[in-house]
XYZ file of C-alpha atoms in Angstrom:
709
model
C 227.794 145.031 98.327
C 226.900 148.700 98.266
C 228.007 150.263 102.297
C 226.510 151.398 105.069
C 228.307 155.225 104.141
C 226.592 154.931 100.482
C 222.952 154.405 101.559
C 223.005 156.823 103.489
C 224.492 159.613 100.613
C 221.944 158.142 98.419
C 219.182 159.023 100.392
C 220.831 162.501 101.836
C 221.491 163.213 97.643
C 217.461 161.754 97.037
C 216.134 163.929 100.572
C 217.805 167.465 98.839
C 215.012 167.420 96.764
C 212.158 167.665 98.593
C 211.808 171.256 98.055
C 211.013 170.340 94.949
C 208.143 167.277 95.510
C 204.785 168.678 95.779
C 201.702 167.140 98.035
C 201.114 164.459 94.786
C 204.696 163.329 94.251
C 204.737 162.628 98.728
C 201.793 160.652 97.979
C 203.095 158.733 95.338
C 206.367 157.860 96.908
C 204.079 156.481 99.751
C 201.587 154.411 97.962
C 204.485 153.029 96.195
C 206.622 152.164 98.969
C 202.921 150.425 99.874
C 202.220 148.797 96.450
C 206.062 147.377 96.704
C 205.823 145.611 99.865
C 202.398 143.927 98.567
C 204.982 142.602 96.025
C 207.223 141.692 98.695
C 204.544 140.560 100.600
C 203.196 138.162 98.351
C 206.993 137.190 96.898
C 207.941 135.819 100.229
C 204.010 133.980 100.630
C 204.522 132.212 97.390
C 208.700 131.828 98.128
C 207.667 130.153 101.441
C 204.516 128.635 101.122
C 202.725 125.543 99.188
C 201.802 126.355 96.040
C 199.316 124.069 95.556
C 197.585 121.001 96.299
C 195.877 118.827 94.393
C 193.523 115.399 94.724
C 192.574 112.503 91.720
C 189.529 112.717 90.237
C 187.993 109.001 90.489
C 185.102 109.386 88.762
C 183.298 112.013 87.081
C 179.977 113.424 86.511
C 179.281 114.998 82.740
C 182.295 117.531 83.257
C 182.743 117.052 87.530
C 184.612 114.803 89.802
C 182.668 113.017 92.372
C 182.946 110.583 94.336
C 183.033 107.024 93.129
C 180.267 105.676 96.046
C 177.739 108.306 93.993
C 176.731 106.517 90.782
C 173.284 105.957 90.862
C 173.264 106.469 87.132
C 173.887 105.162 83.836
C 175.439 107.725 83.037
C 178.181 107.810 85.550
C 181.193 106.896 83.603
C 184.294 105.559 85.838
C 187.259 106.729 84.375
C 189.167 103.708 84.673
C 186.849 101.576 83.386
C 185.928 102.215 79.395
C 182.835 99.460 79.389
C 180.808 101.761 81.876
C 180.946 98.438 84.352
C 180.493 99.230 88.192
C 183.389 97.942 90.393
C 186.497 98.543 92.005
C 189.476 99.742 89.663
C 192.477 97.138 88.840
C 195.397 98.046 87.890
C 196.122 101.254 89.377
C 196.766 101.774 93.057
C 193.936 104.467 95.872
C 197.358 105.899 96.743
C 199.585 108.016 95.242
C 203.411 108.141 96.017
C 204.646 111.325 97.837
C 206.965 112.465 94.758
C 203.995 111.668 92.289
C 201.434 113.729 94.460
C 204.740 116.644 94.194
C 204.511 116.010 90.201
C 200.514 115.907 90.012
C 201.262 119.676 92.034
C 203.733 121.161 90.104
C 201.998 120.460 86.616
C 198.724 121.597 87.086
C 200.769 124.600 88.399
C 201.978 125.015 85.886
C 199.849 124.228 83.413
C 196.172 124.858 84.532
C 196.686 128.252 87.417
C 196.559 131.440 85.527
C 199.060 133.592 85.191
C 198.177 136.181 86.293
C 197.559 134.404 89.752
C 200.745 132.800 89.191
C 203.232 136.231 88.508
C 201.156 138.753 91.230
C 204.115 139.401 92.630
C 205.818 140.297 90.135
C 203.532 142.303 88.263
C 202.966 144.258 91.470
C 206.712 144.929 91.349
C 207.348 146.001 87.790
C 204.428 148.091 88.031
C 206.058 149.874 91.268
C 209.522 150.240 89.129
C 207.632 151.437 86.165
C 205.675 154.480 88.932
C 208.946 154.977 91.063
C 211.321 155.469 87.512
C 208.249 157.860 86.412
C 208.482 159.901 89.046
C 212.055 160.267 89.575
C 213.209 160.157 86.005
C 213.257 164.524 85.370
C 215.661 164.308 88.639
C 218.571 161.832 87.638
C 218.244 162.882 83.409
C 221.297 164.199 82.454
C 219.707 167.668 80.696
C 217.859 168.117 83.958
C 219.853 166.393 86.709
C 222.709 168.810 86.835
C 219.849 171.924 86.839
C 218.151 170.762 89.978
C 221.184 170.436 91.585
C 222.600 173.798 90.835
C 219.163 174.825 92.112
C 218.541 173.282 95.276
C 222.163 174.263 96.300
C 221.575 177.226 95.528
C 218.123 177.573 97.094
C 219.529 176.200 100.372
C 221.947 179.081 100.478
C 219.744 181.312 100.034
C 217.758 180.808 102.206
C 219.575 180.561 104.650
C 222.064 183.235 103.782
C 221.947 186.356 106.630
C 221.929 189.000 104.026
C 217.822 187.279 103.204
C 217.138 187.646 106.574
C 218.721 191.691 106.295
C 216.127 191.714 103.448
C 213.254 190.728 105.168
C 213.397 191.987 109.108
C 213.599 195.569 106.832
C 210.552 194.290 104.333
C 208.459 193.740 107.641
C 209.266 196.783 109.751
C 208.455 199.116 106.621
C 204.927 196.718 106.647
C 204.763 197.361 110.222
C 205.466 201.005 110.037
C 203.342 201.616 107.058
C 200.263 200.098 108.749
C 200.949 201.724 112.002
C 200.740 205.022 109.411
C 197.438 203.427 107.937
C 195.582 203.372 110.930
C 192.242 205.452 110.966
C 192.530 209.040 113.040
C 190.150 208.978 116.466
C 189.362 210.980 118.970
C 191.840 209.945 121.805
C 191.818 209.908 125.705
C 195.094 211.199 127.644
C 195.358 207.444 128.584
C 195.078 206.153 125.348
C 197.270 209.419 123.778
C 200.296 208.059 126.106
C 199.637 204.574 125.979
C 200.391 205.343 121.584
C 203.262 207.541 122.050
C 204.839 204.751 124.364
C 204.088 201.949 121.883
C 205.592 204.339 118.955
C 208.667 204.951 120.860
C 209.034 201.417 121.705
C 208.566 200.893 117.950
C 211.083 203.048 116.242
C 213.165 201.798 119.009
C 212.627 198.033 118.230
C 212.767 198.238 114.239
C 215.273 200.530 114.405
C 217.552 197.698 116.570
C 216.469 195.064 114.425
C 217.493 197.599 111.473
C 221.083 198.285 113.083
C 221.488 194.217 114.361
C 220.653 192.975 111.025
C 222.515 195.325 108.880
C 226.025 194.869 110.606
C 227.524 191.888 108.568
C 231.170 190.812 108.509
C 233.243 190.856 105.047
C 233.438 186.839 105.161
C 229.389 186.621 105.019
C 229.069 190.544 102.679
C 231.649 187.891 99.977
C 228.852 185.153 100.379
C 225.966 186.675 99.487
C 227.759 188.766 96.980
C 228.683 185.501 95.127
C 225.064 184.462 95.821
C 223.659 187.678 93.644
C 226.178 186.143 90.596
C 225.831 182.559 90.580
C 222.105 183.734 90.287
C 222.339 185.650 87.352
C 224.277 183.161 85.961
C 221.472 180.587 86.668
C 218.668 182.567 85.632
C 220.557 183.473 82.337
C 220.947 179.644 81.923
C 217.692 178.287 82.956
C 215.544 180.471 81.776
C 216.737 179.684 77.863
C 214.665 176.283 77.884
C 211.348 174.324 79.120
C 212.838 171.182 79.482
C 212.295 170.335 83.251
C 209.071 171.279 82.544
C 208.481 169.339 79.081
C 210.465 166.143 80.869
C 207.794 166.416 84.521
C 205.038 166.770 81.839
C 205.786 163.254 79.793
C 206.667 161.542 82.572
C 203.171 162.704 84.313
C 201.616 161.881 80.419
C 203.423 158.097 80.884
C 202.189 157.123 84.019
C 198.562 157.917 83.218
C 199.128 155.823 80.237
C 200.529 153.323 82.471
C 197.556 153.540 85.183
C 194.826 153.150 82.598
C 196.477 150.039 81.240
C 197.271 148.466 84.703
C 193.620 149.337 86.262
C 192.129 147.842 82.893
C 194.166 144.544 82.664
C 193.620 143.917 87.273
C 189.969 144.466 87.154
C 190.022 141.621 84.761
C 192.259 139.392 85.447
C 191.376 139.745 88.651
C 187.941 137.498 88.775
C 191.193 134.491 87.657
C 191.951 134.075 91.045
C 190.200 131.415 92.654
C 190.467 128.581 95.115
C 189.385 125.411 93.558
C 190.990 124.997 90.062
C 189.507 121.586 87.977
C 193.205 120.169 86.571
C 193.229 118.605 83.500
C 196.448 116.884 82.520
C 197.309 114.286 80.319
C 200.228 112.391 82.449
C 197.825 109.025 83.035
C 201.154 106.865 82.381
C 202.480 108.587 85.489
C 199.783 109.110 87.850
C 197.121 106.662 86.366
C 195.053 109.788 86.224
C 193.889 112.894 83.857
C 192.129 114.756 85.876
C 192.035 116.313 89.287
C 190.863 118.927 91.833
C 193.108 121.531 92.624
C 193.663 124.005 95.883
C 195.482 127.112 95.422
C 196.528 128.126 99.151
C 197.365 131.399 98.484
C 194.068 132.958 96.064
C 192.029 133.911 99.561
C 195.358 136.277 100.696
C 196.326 136.885 96.928
C 192.738 138.285 96.017
C 192.608 140.065 99.340
C 196.324 141.584 97.931
C 195.020 142.639 94.240
C 192.174 144.188 95.128
C 194.458 146.530 97.912
C 196.422 146.809 95.156
C 193.480 147.760 92.285
C 192.123 150.335 95.118
C 195.851 151.901 95.911
C 196.561 152.408 91.921
C 192.826 154.246 91.996
C 194.375 156.797 94.763
C 197.876 156.990 92.524
C 195.946 157.475 89.418
C 194.076 160.598 91.162
C 197.163 162.005 92.476
C 198.526 161.604 88.838
C 195.080 163.382 87.210
C 195.548 166.140 89.343
C 199.430 166.196 88.600
C 197.882 166.998 85.059
C 195.294 169.184 85.670
C 197.435 171.335 87.532
C 200.291 171.176 84.564
C 197.840 171.971 82.545
C 195.304 174.751 83.957
C 197.914 177.698 84.057
C 201.401 178.546 82.463
C 203.690 176.801 84.655
C 206.405 178.845 82.326
C 205.960 182.116 83.673
C 206.323 183.194 87.451
C 205.688 186.531 88.716
C 206.757 188.089 92.162
C 204.166 190.029 92.017
C 202.543 189.608 95.675
C 206.200 189.761 96.685
C 207.046 192.935 94.934
C 203.952 194.544 96.787
C 204.638 193.622 100.324
C 208.723 194.473 100.211
C 210.453 198.018 98.455
C 211.591 195.425 96.250
C 209.354 196.500 93.041
C 212.122 195.536 90.621
C 212.474 191.516 91.216
C 212.088 190.340 87.779
C 209.162 187.861 87.143
C 210.826 184.860 85.031
C 210.402 182.262 82.718
C 210.359 178.858 81.704
C 212.335 176.169 83.460
C 213.226 178.490 86.193
C 208.996 179.590 86.370
C 208.613 175.984 86.668
C 211.255 175.380 89.457
C 209.230 177.931 91.535
C 206.269 177.161 91.132
C 207.175 173.189 92.038
C 208.762 174.922 95.172
C 205.911 176.872 96.087
C 204.052 173.817 96.186
C 205.778 172.393 99.166
C 206.511 176.551 100.898
C 206.246 179.522 99.361
C 208.403 181.096 101.543
C 211.413 179.846 99.479
C 210.539 181.368 96.822
C 209.931 184.667 98.600
C 213.587 183.822 100.019
C 214.387 183.304 96.757
C 213.327 186.152 95.097
C 215.738 188.654 96.982
C 218.481 187.461 95.604
C 216.506 188.615 91.995
C 217.076 192.435 92.538
C 218.929 194.734 91.279
C 218.375 196.915 94.653
C 218.917 194.201 97.190
C 222.369 194.045 95.668
C 223.568 197.356 95.485
C 222.565 197.093 99.352
C 224.799 194.519 99.321
C 227.076 195.896 97.552
C 226.946 199.627 100.142
C 227.712 197.464 103.089
C 230.732 196.076 101.554
C 231.861 199.342 100.163
C 231.412 200.807 103.566
C 233.519 197.944 104.754
C 235.872 198.290 103.294
C 236.254 202.189 103.204
C 236.695 203.453 106.456
C 236.661 207.152 107.219
C 239.966 207.453 107.666
C 241.455 205.322 104.454
C 238.943 208.160 102.512
C 240.676 210.905 104.546
C 244.043 209.619 103.285
C 242.752 210.484 99.264
C 242.114 213.554 100.449
C 244.250 215.936 98.235
C 244.424 219.994 97.029
C 243.803 220.702 93.956
C 245.435 223.462 91.285
C 242.666 225.370 92.730
C 243.703 225.290 96.505
C 240.300 223.827 97.240
C 239.913 219.950 99.203
C 239.156 217.185 96.309
C 238.340 213.460 97.192
C 238.566 211.699 93.802
C 236.695 207.852 93.114
C 238.351 205.759 91.255
C 236.251 202.000 90.083
C 234.589 201.487 93.085
C 231.293 199.714 92.901
C 229.688 202.945 94.388
C 230.276 205.849 96.696
C 230.921 204.445 100.416
C 228.237 206.692 102.334
C 231.125 207.280 105.243
C 232.349 209.895 101.992
C 229.925 212.085 103.268
C 231.952 212.040 107.348
C 234.153 214.371 105.686
C 232.986 216.883 105.760
C 235.485 219.475 104.485
C 235.440 218.613 101.306
C 234.510 221.016 98.197
C 235.957 219.152 95.100
C 234.257 215.637 94.477
C 235.438 213.410 91.383
C 232.967 210.396 90.440
C 234.937 208.155 87.793
C 234.226 204.770 86.242
C 231.788 203.977 89.165
C 228.814 201.784 87.763
C 226.388 202.880 90.114
C 226.732 205.807 92.633
C 224.383 206.802 95.077
C 223.773 209.550 96.865
C 222.195 209.450 99.675
C 220.655 212.124 102.461
C 223.605 211.911 104.069
C 225.293 214.392 101.843
C 223.764 217.709 103.427
C 226.749 217.139 105.653
C 229.264 218.127 102.928
C 228.376 221.905 103.398
C 231.507 223.250 101.440
C 230.294 220.962 98.300
C 230.618 223.298 95.912
C 231.616 221.432 92.597
C 230.748 217.766 91.777
C 232.633 215.801 88.613
C 231.098 212.843 87.278
C 233.234 210.389 84.821
C 231.230 208.066 82.703
C 229.856 207.234 86.113
C 225.992 206.251 86.845
C 224.833 208.418 89.574
C 221.299 208.432 91.241
C 220.709 210.887 93.811
C 217.324 210.728 96.307
C 215.467 213.726 96.769
C 216.543 215.185 99.906
C 220.239 214.861 98.538
C 218.590 216.842 94.758
C 217.304 219.355 96.881
C 220.274 219.861 97.925
C 222.641 219.745 96.063
C 220.296 222.112 93.737
C 220.522 224.825 96.655
C 224.508 224.294 96.870
C 226.989 222.732 93.870
C 228.207 225.630 91.385
C 230.010 223.706 89.363
C 229.444 220.367 87.067
C 231.406 217.721 84.965
C 229.970 215.387 83.190
C 231.696 213.049 81.181
C 229.290 210.772 78.998
C 229.257 207.664 76.003
C 225.737 208.621 74.992
C 223.410 211.528 75.403
C 221.166 208.836 77.124
C 223.762 208.628 79.849
C 222.958 212.251 80.952
C 221.095 211.991 84.292
C 217.571 214.342 84.071
C 218.156 215.502 87.920
C 221.062 217.723 86.682
C 218.083 220.515 84.899
C 216.611 220.345 88.701
C 219.857 222.221 90.032
C 219.217 225.743 89.994
C 221.957 227.559 91.548
C 224.130 225.595 89.116
C 226.867 228.534 87.121
C 229.186 226.103 85.248
C 227.809 223.064 83.909
C 230.827 221.021 81.436
C 229.427 218.171 78.955
C 232.041 216.069 77.302
C 229.807 213.105 74.906
C 228.514 212.492 71.922
C 225.745 214.000 71.171
C 224.262 214.528 67.433
C 220.876 216.285 65.573
C 218.661 213.848 66.818
C 219.971 213.730 70.521
C 219.649 217.384 71.214
C 215.589 216.252 73.383
C 217.800 215.315 75.825
C 219.361 218.928 76.892
C 216.357 220.158 76.670
C 216.341 220.809 80.137
C 218.927 223.590 79.459
C 216.686 225.953 79.313
C 215.259 225.678 82.975
C 219.425 226.056 84.553
C 218.856 229.951 84.812
C 222.216 230.651 86.606
C 223.610 228.805 84.351
C 226.653 232.043 82.911
C 229.118 228.266 81.760
C 228.929 226.285 79.583
C 231.869 223.785 77.691
C 230.547 221.459 74.948
C 232.964 218.671 74.182
C 231.127 216.744 71.421
C 231.004 216.170 67.947
C 227.810 218.157 66.512
C 226.703 219.089 63.638
C 225.923 223.094 64.932
C 224.851 224.397 68.282
C 222.031 223.223 70.493
C 218.832 225.431 69.847
C 218.167 225.249 73.751
C 221.516 227.031 74.137
C 221.384 229.565 71.704
C 217.779 230.111 72.021
C 217.242 229.175 75.691
C 220.259 230.970 77.534
C 220.091 233.763 76.831
C 221.800 234.862 80.341
C 224.725 232.631 79.085
C 227.438 234.265 80.062
C 230.415 231.913 78.473
C 230.095 229.433 75.688
C 232.790 226.704 74.909
C 232.436 224.440 71.831
C 235.394 221.942 71.366
C 234.252 219.736 68.385
C 236.980 217.467 68.192
C 238.112 217.948 64.682
C 234.253 217.866 63.245
C 233.169 220.938 60.885
C 230.928 223.077 63.330
C 228.574 224.230 60.677
C 225.207 227.265 60.850
C 226.901 229.709 63.169
C 224.692 232.136 62.660
C 222.238 231.620 65.887
C 225.215 232.562 68.027
C 224.554 235.923 67.517
C 221.450 235.789 69.774
C 223.645 235.188 73.326
C 224.051 238.686 72.964
C 224.819 238.505 76.950
C 228.075 236.507 76.535
C 231.313 237.899 77.397
C 233.763 234.655 76.513
C 233.407 232.473 72.916
C 235.540 229.502 72.978
C 234.958 227.227 69.396
C 237.862 224.831 69.496
C 238.541 222.178 66.933
C 235.147 222.758 64.923
C 237.180 222.358 61.915
C 236.095 226.396 60.797
C 238.092 228.043 57.992
C 236.986 231.550 58.224
C 235.681 233.574 61.571
C 231.971 233.124 61.132
C 230.359 236.959 60.545
C 227.586 236.335 63.743
C 230.257 236.460 66.040
C 231.028 240.015 65.318
C 227.466 241.455 67.182
C 227.809 240.287 70.206
C 229.061 243.386 71.329
C 230.116 241.805 74.879
C 232.549 239.795 74.217
C 235.389 240.295 76.313
C 237.576 237.293 74.955
C 237.628 234.825 71.723
C 239.615 231.254 71.501
C 239.599 230.054 68.201
C 241.926 227.218 68.683
C 243.047 224.664 66.718
C 240.879 225.526 63.308
C 242.053 225.779 59.295
C 242.675 228.817 59.227
C 244.620 230.644 56.508
C 243.846 233.779 56.768
C 242.487 236.482 58.766
C 241.116 239.021 56.533
C 237.825 239.663 59.022
C 240.441 240.572 62.425
C 239.084 244.293 60.847
C 235.765 243.497 61.806
C 236.764 242.987 65.612
C 237.092 246.559 65.933
C 232.949 246.466 66.444
C 234.131 244.766 69.682
C 235.015 247.405 71.491
C 235.153 245.044 74.868
C 236.999 242.966 72.882
C 240.365 242.675 75.143
C 241.999 238.835 74.650
C 241.953 236.949 70.722
C 243.556 233.331 70.569
C 244.352 232.105 66.767
C 247.059 229.831 68.204
C 247.012 226.049 66.266
C 245.629 227.193 62.777
C 247.643 227.667 59.729
C 247.883 231.594 59.240
C 250.276 232.320 57.204
C 250.086 236.358 57.588
C 248.923 238.405 60.196
C 246.554 241.250 58.451
C 247.502 245.040 58.002
C 244.099 245.915 59.781
C 244.719 244.234 63.216
C 246.275 247.521 64.292
C 242.580 248.992 64.520
C 241.621 246.667 67.309
C 243.342 249.263 69.837
C 242.165 247.945 72.923
C 243.656 244.594 72.811
C 245.941 243.205 75.867
C 246.111 239.576 74.789
C 246.776 237.743 71.271
C 247.447 234.625 70.398
C 249.164 233.335 67.290
C 251.501 230.888 68.135
C 251.432 226.989 66.416
C 250.894 228.960 62.549
C 252.894 229.552 59.273
C 253.617 233.807 60.036
C 256.733 234.981 58.351
C 256.663 238.442 60.319
C 255.135 241.114 61.966
C 253.164 243.696 60.598
C 254.691 247.148 61.866
C 250.556 247.909 62.299
C 250.691 245.323 65.050
C 252.533 247.252 67.261
C 249.324 250.133 67.188
C 248.649 247.896 69.762
C 249.321 249.658 72.677
C 247.923 247.945 75.377
C 249.065 244.639 74.749
C 250.104 242.523 77.488
C 250.596 238.959 76.275
C 251.643 238.299 72.648
C 252.764 234.837 72.096
C 253.853 233.898 68.275
C 255.972 231.489 68.995
C 256.591 228.262 66.358
C 255.703 230.540 63.390
C 258.214 231.341 60.746
C 260.001 234.468 62.155
C 263.514 235.467 60.376
C 263.296 238.783 63.249
C 261.187 241.204 64.769
C 261.209 244.607 64.434
C 262.621 247.121 66.554
C 259.239 248.729 66.577
C 257.995 245.751 69.215
C 259.321 248.540 72.053
C 256.467 250.659 71.732
C 254.783 248.147 73.787
C 255.388 249.473 76.851
C 253.288 247.352 78.631
C 253.945 244.176 76.596
C 254.589 241.807 80.573
C 254.525 238.637 77.975
C 256.351 238.202 74.507
C 257.045 234.420 73.383
C 258.465 233.829 69.996
C 260.549 230.345 70.615
C 260.679 227.440 68.330
C 261.301 230.401 65.288
C 264.336 231.566 63.363
C 265.284 234.883 65.081
C 268.931 234.850 65.595
C 268.670 237.567 68.027
C 266.655 240.578 69.594
C 268.012 243.825 69.544
C 266.957 246.869 71.486
C 268.487 249.677 70.709
């Protein structure tokens, strides 16, 4: 037996789908219930009441029964007198036994009553079952029921989520302020002005209070909303791939339309066969003495009424079916647009959906469009990012962030945020921050609150996506001086960095190639830029650097071991004071640098120099004080080294040098000389001529000892 609990579970499961049932589904349901009641009523009457009453026919006129006393013509034939003589019947009793009457009733019922009349209750019941199955098959078919159950479960949670209420409240508040701002101006009296001022003040306060109240989400509610976003994302990815729900729903409507046409056709035709009087001709004379009977079917009248009412219900059911079929075919239900929601809210990124996801939302709209509107909040990345920000603010308090502050090697107050979902708003409460590092933060946003960081001068963005508000950008443009940016592809470089008008130092590390130079053309707008550091793999220096940055003073290119070609354009950078060409796979010193008269420091670390005969040309660089030729394969120091009289720092460590030429000691201004990690065997006594030498290194050589005289 089925328990009450099981019935309750079944009813609850059925009621959970009510949001997916348009008005015609509800209409079908109630019509089906009435049809079922007709079937039950007709069946009960057929089972409980006498089905047929029959009397024997003693005389016939033509093909009809008549009374025996009305025989006035010779054409009258008695059914018991084969010779046609008029007279009383002999050998046959006038009154039949009760069992004989019952027998006659039963035989006439089975053989003479029309099959439609006999099975009318069962036909109605069968039709009702067919309609019920066709209406609910898509809700229980394995491939569709799981998706529908998942959707309904998610939809209810989205509808009741506090985050949905907050998002819609913000939208309403924004629309209210927008409508007020768009009102046409008119001349106001003093009283009107005061009233308007009061209403504005009250409106702002009310909005602010509402926003404050709605923005407060506890940790549990925030985590639940976060989980809902993930569920909606996975559900959309799964359901948008196919249109099985749409096709199955359409097929069951088509089946119902076909079934309706068949039912209406044959029921209307056979309705006329439900009659009260029935002429029964059966060959049971051996048992009853008669072969013809006049019968009446006592349920004919009520069955005819029920059948007529049933046909009317079928017509109404058919109207709903044809309407639903027209609704399915009149427009593409496999596309759903949230254009109206996007226009009325600030969630302009809500995407349109397709296939089964779109069809389910169309069905929900027929029930109540508010469901789709509330559901759309969880399709918006903007909404999700706002939720993440609230959760992030709850997780990272001001005290926790203050504990992460350190003093870096430059004695500056630094905050390093690593692998967070965003930038906590509480960061902007720490106005002592001078250096901020954002690393592996996928969706960081700088809000106008950054204006509180009055001491911020240096910003590091490592493999992070940073969105900057216009007001925040204005602040950064005025205050930021140093920017470090690491990226995986040049497309990841945010365009707003080229609006930092007061930026002095820019460090770019990532992949840049010939085809990506267009992404850094904005460098030409950084008029105050003095230092540019490029750590990448490029075949040549970008033209925007050599041609459009004439005031650049320091250029550093770390090409990560790849060959750097076409260096002739360097001669255009006449204001350079420092040039670093590191790991550029150079074999010779480029001649183009010898025309850069302002150069004070040159660094050729990590190249493939074997000889540096061009060193004589460095004498044209009268301001050159620091030369770094370290980490190469230089075998000897040219004798022309003595021509560099102004040289103060010389780095030749990590080479293959075996001896120190005496001309080296003509560079009497040397303060730093590093010859470590070479093949030196002795140090000449003439080193004592370097009176200004402060740092001298010959570590990891073959020198046994140094003797001073």
